[in-house]
Amino acid sequence: MSVPDRLARFRREPARRIFASELRESRLQFKDGNDEKSPSFVLLPTGERSNRIFLVGKMTQKDKKGDQNVFYTIRVEDTTGIFFVNAGSYQDEAMRQIRQIEPGGYVAVVGKPTVRTTPDGSVFVSVRAESVTPVDEETFRIWTLDTAEQTLGRLDRFGETEDSVKAREFYTTDSLKYRQIVYDALVRIQP
């Protein structure tokens, strides 16, 4: 096996851009394969699987938990809602970055979405951070435009791909609702 073939097997999934309101409604998480190390995906209501996401928003809160096993949770707000982002000892780089950032400014986060169901049946969707970087407001506006474009692209392909057919069956996605979310997000970033 040549080195490029070996590396091709370990290619990272592209990070999808998704608004907080859509991620909050994501419920279907599955593994692609039977191996213990098979990648885990969240199926977005607009019909695309996502192993990693890229989000940008204002960091509104930071909480540190634990003394020996430190764990950070931050809230990041876009124009549609709140992302809950966390980093623990297995995300050392992200945890170090969060430690140095104070709430109030914009951040860019790359991470893995996770859907958890509590014993009482409540569903909690969060992002396990891989990296957290301070950015400016212009980056937030560009991310909002890119996320709007990608969301509309998923809606345009809805029903044409295997994942979107699965999403239609699982979520009964209302395309008009997500188009309205995109419209509202774009209106809110107007100067």
GROMACS .gro file of N, CA, C and O in nm, residues 21-76:
model
  224
   21SER      N    1  -3.010   2.675   1.513
   21SER     CA    2  -3.149   2.628   1.521
   21SER      C    3  -3.165   2.492   1.454
   21SER      O    4  -3.245   2.410   1.500
   22GLU      N    5  -3.090   2.465   1.346
   22GLU     CA    6  -3.100   2.334   1.282
   22GLU      C    7  -3.029   2.228   1.365
   22GLU      O    8  -3.081   2.118   1.385
   23LEU      N    9  -2.911   2.262   1.418
   23LEU     CA   10  -2.839   2.163   1.499
   23LEU      C   11  -2.921   2.124   1.621
   23LEU      O   12  -2.927   2.008   1.659
   24ARG      N   13  -2.988   2.223   1.681
   24ARG     CA   14  -3.070   2.196   1.800
   24ARG      C   15  -3.180   2.094   1.771
   24ARG      O   16  -3.221   2.019   1.859
   25GLU      N   17  -3.228   2.089   1.650
   25GLU     CA   18  -3.336   1.996   1.614
   25GLU      C   19  -3.285   1.861   1.563
   25GLU      O   20  -3.364   1.771   1.536
   26SER      N   21  -3.153   1.846   1.549
   26SER     CA   22  -3.096   1.719   1.503
   26SER      C   23  -3.112   1.613   1.612
   26SER      O   24  -3.085   1.640   1.729
   27ARG      N   25  -3.155   1.496   1.574
   27ARG     CA   26  -3.180   1.389   1.670
   27ARG      C   27  -3.120   1.254   1.630
   27ARG      O   28  -3.098   1.169   1.714
   28LEU      N   29  -3.097   1.234   1.501
   28LEU     CA   30  -3.054   1.103   1.453
   28LEU      C   31  -2.901   1.096   1.443
   28LEU      O   32  -2.839   1.164   1.362
   29GLN      N   33  -2.841   1.014   1.528
   29GLN     CA   34  -2.697   0.993   1.527
   29GLN      C   35  -2.671   0.847   1.496
   29GLN      O   36  -2.739   0.759   1.551
   30PHE      N   37  -2.573   0.820   1.410
   30PHE     CA   38  -2.547   0.682   1.372
   30PHE      C   39  -2.399   0.666   1.335
   30PHE      O   40  -2.330   0.763   1.309
   31LYS      N   41  -2.353   0.540   1.336
   31LYS     CA   42  -2.217   0.509   1.294
   31LYS      C   43  -2.219   0.459   1.151
   31LYS      O   44  -2.313   0.389   1.111
   32ASP      N   45  -2.115   0.494   1.076
   32ASP     CA   46  -2.102   0.446   0.939
   32ASP      C   47  -2.007   0.327   0.940
   32ASP      O   48  -1.890   0.340   0.913
   33GLY      N   49  -2.059   0.210   0.976
   33GLY     CA   50  -1.980   0.089   0.984
   33GLY      C   51  -2.000   0.023   1.118
   33GLY      O   52  -2.061   0.079   1.209
   34ASN      N   53  -1.949  -0.100   1.131
   34ASN     CA   54  -1.967  -0.176   1.253
   34ASN      C   55  -1.844  -0.176   1.342
   34ASN      O   56  -1.848  -0.228   1.453
   35ASP      N   57  -1.735  -0.121   1.291
   35ASP     CA   58  -1.611  -0.115   1.367
   35ASP      C   59  -1.625  -0.016   1.482
   35ASP      O   60  -1.696   0.084   1.471
   36GLU      N   61  -1.557  -0.046   1.593
   36GLU     CA   62  -1.563   0.043   1.709
   36GLU      C   63  -1.517   0.184   1.674
   36GLU      O   64  -1.566   0.282   1.729
   37LYS      N   65  -1.421   0.194   1.581
   37LYS     CA   66  -1.368   0.325   1.543
   37LYS      C   67  -1.437   0.383   1.420
   37LYS      O   68  -1.389   0.480   1.363
   38SER      N   69  -1.545   0.324   1.377
   38SER     CA   70  -1.619   0.380   1.264
   38SER      C   71  -1.666   0.520   1.298
   38SER      O   72  -1.705   0.547   1.413
   39PRO      N   73  -1.665   0.611   1.199
   39PRO     CA   74  -1.706   0.749   1.229
   39PRO      C   75  -1.854   0.757   1.264
   39PRO      O   76  -1.936   0.682   1.213
   40SER      N   77  -1.883   0.850   1.354
   40SER     CA   78  -2.020   0.875   1.397
   40SER      C   79  -2.071   1.001   1.327
   40SER      O   80  -1.999   1.100   1.316
   41PHE      N   81  -2.195   0.997   1.281
   41PHE     CA   82  -2.255   1.109   1.208
   41PHE      C   83  -2.385   1.151   1.275
   41PHE      O   84  -2.455   1.070   1.334
   42VAL      N   85  -2.416   1.278   1.259
   42VAL     CA   86  -2.549   1.331   1.293
   42VAL      C   87  -2.617   1.362   1.160
   42VAL      O   88  -2.556   1.427   1.073
   43LEU      N   89  -2.738   1.314   1.142
   43LEU     CA   90  -2.812   1.346   1.021
   43LEU      C   91  -2.887   1.476   1.043
   43LEU      O   92  -2.972   1.485   1.134
   44LEU      N   93  -2.856   1.577   0.963
   44LEU     CA   94  -2.920   1.708   0.976
   44LEU      C   95  -3.062   1.703   0.922
   44LEU      O   96  -3.087   1.632   0.823
   45PRO      N   97  -3.155   1.778   0.979
   45PRO     CA   98  -3.292   1.779   0.927
   45PRO      C   99  -3.301   1.821   0.780
   45PRO      O  100  -3.396   1.783   0.712
   46THR      N  101  -3.204   1.899   0.732
   46THR     CA  102  -3.206   1.939   0.591
   46THR      C  103  -3.143   1.833   0.501
   46THR      O  104  -3.128   1.856   0.380
   47GLY      N  105  -3.105   1.718   0.556
   47GLY     CA  106  -3.073   1.604   0.474
   47GLY      C  107  -2.929   1.576   0.440
   47GLY      O  108  -2.901   1.522   0.333
   48GLU      N  109  -2.837   1.608   0.530
   48GLU     CA  110  -2.696   1.574   0.505
   48GLU      C  111  -2.635   1.522   0.634
   48GLU      O  112  -2.661   1.577   0.741
   49ARG      N  113  -2.554   1.419   0.621
   49ARG     CA  114  -2.484   1.368   0.739
   49ARG      C  115  -2.367   1.459   0.771
   49ARG      O  116  -2.307   1.519   0.682
   50SER      N  117  -2.337   1.469   0.900
   50SER     CA  118  -2.230   1.556   0.943
   50SER      C  119  -2.150   1.491   1.054
   50SER      O  120  -2.205   1.453   1.157
   51ASN      N  121  -2.021   1.479   1.031
   51ASN     CA  122  -1.930   1.426   1.133
   51ASN      C  123  -1.859   1.540   1.205
   51ASN      O  124  -1.820   1.528   1.319
   52ARG      N  125  -1.845   1.652   1.134
   52ARG     CA  126  -1.779   1.770   1.191
   52ARG      C  127  -1.857   1.892   1.144
   52ARG      O  128  -1.910   1.894   1.033
   53ILE      N  129  -1.860   1.995   1.229
   53ILE     CA  130  -1.924   2.119   1.188
   53ILE      C  131  -1.831   2.236   1.213
   53ILE      O  132  -1.737   2.227   1.294
   54PHE      N  133  -1.856   2.342   1.140
   54PHE     CA  134  -1.782   2.468   1.155
   54PHE      C  135  -1.885   2.574   1.188
   54PHE      O  136  -1.979   2.594   1.111
   55LEU      N  137  -1.870   2.639   1.301
   55LEU     CA  138  -1.965   2.742   1.342
   55LEU      C  139  -1.891   2.868   1.385
   55LEU      O  140  -1.775   2.862   1.428
   56VAL      N  141  -1.959   2.980   1.370
   56VAL     CA  142  -1.904   3.108   1.414
   56VAL      C  143  -2.017   3.183   1.485
   56VAL      O  144  -2.131   3.183   1.437
   57GLY      N  145  -1.985   3.243   1.596
   57GLY     CA  146  -2.084   3.321   1.669
   57GLY      C  147  -2.020   3.392   1.786
   57GLY      O  148  -1.899   3.386   1.807
   58LYS      N  149  -2.104   3.462   1.861
   58LYS     CA  150  -2.055   3.536   1.977
   58LYS      C  151  -2.052   3.443   2.098
   58LYS      O  152  -2.151   3.378   2.130
   59MET      N  153  -1.938   3.438   2.164
   59MET     CA  154  -1.926   3.357   2.285
   59MET      C  155  -1.990   3.434   2.399
   59MET      O  156  -1.941   3.540   2.437
   60THR      N  157  -2.099   3.382   2.452
   60THR     CA  158  -2.175   3.456   2.552
   60THR      C  159  -2.152   3.406   2.694
   60THR      O  160  -2.188   3.474   2.789
   61GLN      N  161  -2.095   3.287   2.708
   61GLN     CA  162  -2.075   3.231   2.842
   61GLN      C  163  -1.964   3.128   2.839
   61GLN      O  164  -1.949   3.055   2.741
   62LYS      N  165  -1.887   3.122   2.949
   62LYS     CA  166  -1.782   3.020   2.963
   62LYS      C  167  -1.787   2.967   3.105
   62LYS      O  168  -1.786   3.045   3.200
   63ASP      N  169  -1.794   2.836   3.119
   63ASP     CA  170  -1.796   2.773   3.251
   63ASP      C  171  -1.684   2.669   3.258
   63ASP      O  172  -1.666   2.590   3.165
   64LYS      N  173  -1.614   2.671   3.370
   64LYS     CA  174  -1.509   2.571   3.397
   64LYS      C  175  -1.560   2.479   3.506
   64LYS      O  176  -1.610   2.525   3.609
   65LYS      N  177  -1.544   2.350   3.485
   65LYS     CA  178  -1.588   2.252   3.585
   65LYS      C  179  -1.471   2.160   3.619
   65LYS      O  180  -1.393   2.125   3.532
   66GLY      N  181  -1.466   2.121   3.745
   66GLY     CA  182  -1.362   2.027   3.788
   66GLY      C  183  -1.231   2.097   3.820
   66GLY      O  184  -1.204   2.205   3.770
   67ASP      N  185  -1.152   2.032   3.906
   67ASP     CA  186  -1.020   2.083   3.940
   67ASP      C  187  -0.911   1.996   3.879
   67ASP      O  188  -0.819   2.045   3.817
   68GLN      N  189  -0.921   1.865   3.898
   68GLN     CA  190  -0.820   1.776   3.839
   68GLN      C  191  -0.858   1.737   3.697
   68GLN      O  192  -0.774   1.736   3.607
   69ASN      N  193  -0.982   1.704   3.675
   69ASN     CA  194  -1.031   1.674   3.540
   69ASN      C  195  -1.111   1.794   3.492
   69ASN      O  196  -1.232   1.799   3.503
   70VAL      N  197  -1.039   1.891   3.437
   70VAL     CA  198  -1.101   2.017   3.397
   70VAL      C  199  -1.183   1.997   3.269
   70VAL      O  200  -1.144   1.922   3.179
   71PHE      N  201  -1.296   2.065   3.266
   71PHE     CA  202  -1.389   2.054   3.155
   71PHE      C  203  -1.449   2.193   3.133
   71PHE      O  204  -1.496   2.255   3.228
   72TYR      N  205  -1.446   2.242   3.008
   72TYR     CA  206  -1.503   2.373   2.976
   72TYR      C  207  -1.629   2.357   2.895
   72TYR      O  208  -1.636   2.271   2.805
   73THR      N  209  -1.727   2.439   2.925
   73THR     CA  210  -1.847   2.450   2.844
   73THR      C  211  -1.864   2.597   2.807
   73THR      O  212  -1.853   2.684   2.894
   74ILE      N  213  -1.888   2.622   2.678
   74ILE     CA  214  -1.913   2.760   2.636
   74ILE      C  215  -2.043   2.763   2.557
   74ILE      O  216  -2.086   2.661   2.501
   75ARG      N  217  -2.104   2.880   2.555
   75ARG     CA  218  -2.223   2.903   2.473
   75ARG      C  219  -2.182   2.998   2.362
   75ARG      O  220  -2.120   3.102   2.389
   76VAL      N  221  -2.216   2.962   2.240
   76VAL     CA  222  -2.186   3.044   2.124
   76VAL      C  223  -2.318   3.072   2.051
   76VAL      O  224  -2.391   2.979   2.019
   0.00000   0.00000   0.00000
